XYZ file of C-alpha atoms in Angstrom:
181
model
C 9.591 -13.788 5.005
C 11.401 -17.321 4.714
C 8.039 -18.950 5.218
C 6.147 -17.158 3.048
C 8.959 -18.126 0.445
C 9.161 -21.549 1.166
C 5.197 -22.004 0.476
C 5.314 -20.407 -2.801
C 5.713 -23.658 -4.449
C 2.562 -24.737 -3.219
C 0.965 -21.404 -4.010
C 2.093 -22.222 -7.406
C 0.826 -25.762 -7.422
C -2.471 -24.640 -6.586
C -2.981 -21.507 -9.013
C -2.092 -23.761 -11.666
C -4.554 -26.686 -10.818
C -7.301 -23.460 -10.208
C -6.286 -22.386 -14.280
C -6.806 -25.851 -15.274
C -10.012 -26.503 -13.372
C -11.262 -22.710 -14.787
C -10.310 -23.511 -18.334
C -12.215 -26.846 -18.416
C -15.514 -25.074 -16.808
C -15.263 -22.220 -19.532
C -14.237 -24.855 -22.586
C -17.075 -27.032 -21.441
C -19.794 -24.141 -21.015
C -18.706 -22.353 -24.282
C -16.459 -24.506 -26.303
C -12.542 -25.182 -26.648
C -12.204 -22.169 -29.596
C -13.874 -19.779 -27.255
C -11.906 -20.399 -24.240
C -8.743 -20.061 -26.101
C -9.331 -16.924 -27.754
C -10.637 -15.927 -24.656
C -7.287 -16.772 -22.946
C -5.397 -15.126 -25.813
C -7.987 -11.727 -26.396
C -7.009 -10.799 -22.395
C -3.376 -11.409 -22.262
C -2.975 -9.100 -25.674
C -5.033 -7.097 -23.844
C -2.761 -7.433 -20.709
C -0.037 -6.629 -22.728
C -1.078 -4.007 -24.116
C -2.089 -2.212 -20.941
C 1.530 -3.159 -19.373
C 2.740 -0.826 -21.532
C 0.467 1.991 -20.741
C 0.517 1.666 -17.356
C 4.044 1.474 -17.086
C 4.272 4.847 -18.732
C 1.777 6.203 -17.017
C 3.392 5.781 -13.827
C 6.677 6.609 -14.924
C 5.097 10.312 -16.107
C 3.247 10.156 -12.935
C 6.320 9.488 -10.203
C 8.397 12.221 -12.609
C 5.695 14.404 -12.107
C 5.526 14.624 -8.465
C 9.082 14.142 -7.996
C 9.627 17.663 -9.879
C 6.696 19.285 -7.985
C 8.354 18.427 -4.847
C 5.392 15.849 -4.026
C 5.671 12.526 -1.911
C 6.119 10.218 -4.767
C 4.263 7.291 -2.928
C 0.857 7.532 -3.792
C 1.513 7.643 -7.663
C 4.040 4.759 -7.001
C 1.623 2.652 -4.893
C -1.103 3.355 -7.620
C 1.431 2.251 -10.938
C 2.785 -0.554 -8.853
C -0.935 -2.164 -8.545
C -1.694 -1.200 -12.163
C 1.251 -3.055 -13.371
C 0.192 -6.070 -11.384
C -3.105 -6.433 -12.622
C -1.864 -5.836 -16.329
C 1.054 -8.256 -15.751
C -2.051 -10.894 -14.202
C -4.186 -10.012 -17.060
C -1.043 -10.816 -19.705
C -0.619 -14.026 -18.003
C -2.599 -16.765 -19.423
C -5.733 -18.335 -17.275
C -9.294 -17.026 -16.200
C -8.152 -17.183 -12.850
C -5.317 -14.590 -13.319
C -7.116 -12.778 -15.557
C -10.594 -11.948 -13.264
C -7.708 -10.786 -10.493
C -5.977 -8.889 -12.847
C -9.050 -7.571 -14.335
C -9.884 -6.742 -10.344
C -6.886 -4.709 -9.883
C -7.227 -2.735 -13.194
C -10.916 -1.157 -12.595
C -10.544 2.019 -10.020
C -12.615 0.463 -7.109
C -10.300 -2.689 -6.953
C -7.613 -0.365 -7.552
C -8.087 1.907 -4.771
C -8.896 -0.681 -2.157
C -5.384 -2.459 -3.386
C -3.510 1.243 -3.374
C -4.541 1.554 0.242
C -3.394 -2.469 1.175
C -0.145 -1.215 -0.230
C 0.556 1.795 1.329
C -0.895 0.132 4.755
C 1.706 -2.721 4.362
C 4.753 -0.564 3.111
C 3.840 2.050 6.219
C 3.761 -0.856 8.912
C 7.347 -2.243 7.275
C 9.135 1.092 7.081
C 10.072 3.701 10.221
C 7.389 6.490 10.259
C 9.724 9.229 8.687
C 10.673 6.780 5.459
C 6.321 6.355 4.829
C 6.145 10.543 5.524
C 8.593 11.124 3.160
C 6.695 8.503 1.035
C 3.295 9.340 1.266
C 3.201 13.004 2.899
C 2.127 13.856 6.020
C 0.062 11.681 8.165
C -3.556 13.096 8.864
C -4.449 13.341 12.349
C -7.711 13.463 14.245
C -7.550 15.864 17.543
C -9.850 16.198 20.398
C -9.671 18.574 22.378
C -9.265 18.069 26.484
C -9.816 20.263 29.871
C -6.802 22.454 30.611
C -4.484 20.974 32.877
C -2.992 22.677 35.673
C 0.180 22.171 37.324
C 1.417 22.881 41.163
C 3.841 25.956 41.063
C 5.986 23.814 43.273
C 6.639 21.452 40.708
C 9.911 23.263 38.877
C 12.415 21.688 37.405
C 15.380 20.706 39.617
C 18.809 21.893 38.568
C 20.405 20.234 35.707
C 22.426 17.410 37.738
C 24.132 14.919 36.017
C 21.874 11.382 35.157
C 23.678 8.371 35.236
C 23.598 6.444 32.040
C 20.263 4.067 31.281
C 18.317 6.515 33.667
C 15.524 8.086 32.301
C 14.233 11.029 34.475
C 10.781 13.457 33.907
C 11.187 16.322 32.309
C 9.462 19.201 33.736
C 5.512 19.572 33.865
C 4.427 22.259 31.367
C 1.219 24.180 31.864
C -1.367 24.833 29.028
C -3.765 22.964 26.944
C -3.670 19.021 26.711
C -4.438 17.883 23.293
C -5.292 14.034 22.446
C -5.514 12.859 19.265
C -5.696 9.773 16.970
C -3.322 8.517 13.753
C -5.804 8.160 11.401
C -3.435 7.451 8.755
């Protein structure tokens, strides 16, 4: 996290030489006037849609949080809405095709699932269930598995601490299965 910080500044550095370099091409290709009414038509327009989508998701995390939905999805989705309006307000062509990226529903999606992929790998698995709902799970079904008769549990003796000991083997049905997501 510290060095992700710490190269910010650079990250900085370089978006703004990128604006620079993208304002020139579009001034020299369609003229000064056009690329700053350009620059100023998308961030009213990024403004604008700020607004809406940070209503939006408001209505939308209220909503599920009364019908007793995980809230994460609609949080996940708002959260990359807002981005892409707040990249659209800013000023620059750069900004403004990623914000523009994050706005239109495949963009969206693709960034709703980096998002809820990141938060899951950061939080414990209960914290992301609780987030997102229930995780869906792929199951394949295995041969039956049979255990010896003569492997009962021993009587409950006392383990000392740190040991870790079997627990008894269980007969039935083995089922493997995959975390899809």
């Amino acid at each position: 996290m510290r060095r992700s910080l710490a190269l910010l500044p650079l990250g900085l550095l370089l978006l703004a030489v990128a604006e620079i370099a993208a304002f020139a091409a579009v001034a020299q290709a369609l003229g000064a006037g056009w690329a700053v009414l350009l620059i100023a038509a998308s961030s009213i327009a990024g403004m604008a849609l700020l607004r809406r989508e940070g209503i939006r998701g408001w209505r939308a995390f209220r909503t599920a949080a009364e019908a007793g939905r995980p809230p994460g999805p609609q949080v996940s989705n708002s959260l990359v809405g807002l981005l892409g309006a707040l990249l659209l307000a800013m000023p620059g062509f750069v900004s403004t095709v990623a914000g523009l990226l994050l706005v239109v529903p495949p963009g969206r999606v693709l960034a709703r699932h980096a998002v809820e992929r990141f938060t899951e790998k950061r939080v414990p698995s209960a914290v992301a269930g609780d987030l997102f709902g229930p995780r869906r799970v792929r199951v394949h079904q295995s041969d039956p598995v049979d255990s010896d008769p003569a492997d009962k549990p021993a009587p409950a003796a006392r383990v000392p601490a740190g040991e870790v000991r079997p627990g008894p083997v269980i007969t039935g049905e083995v089922v493997e299965g995959e975390i899809i997501r």
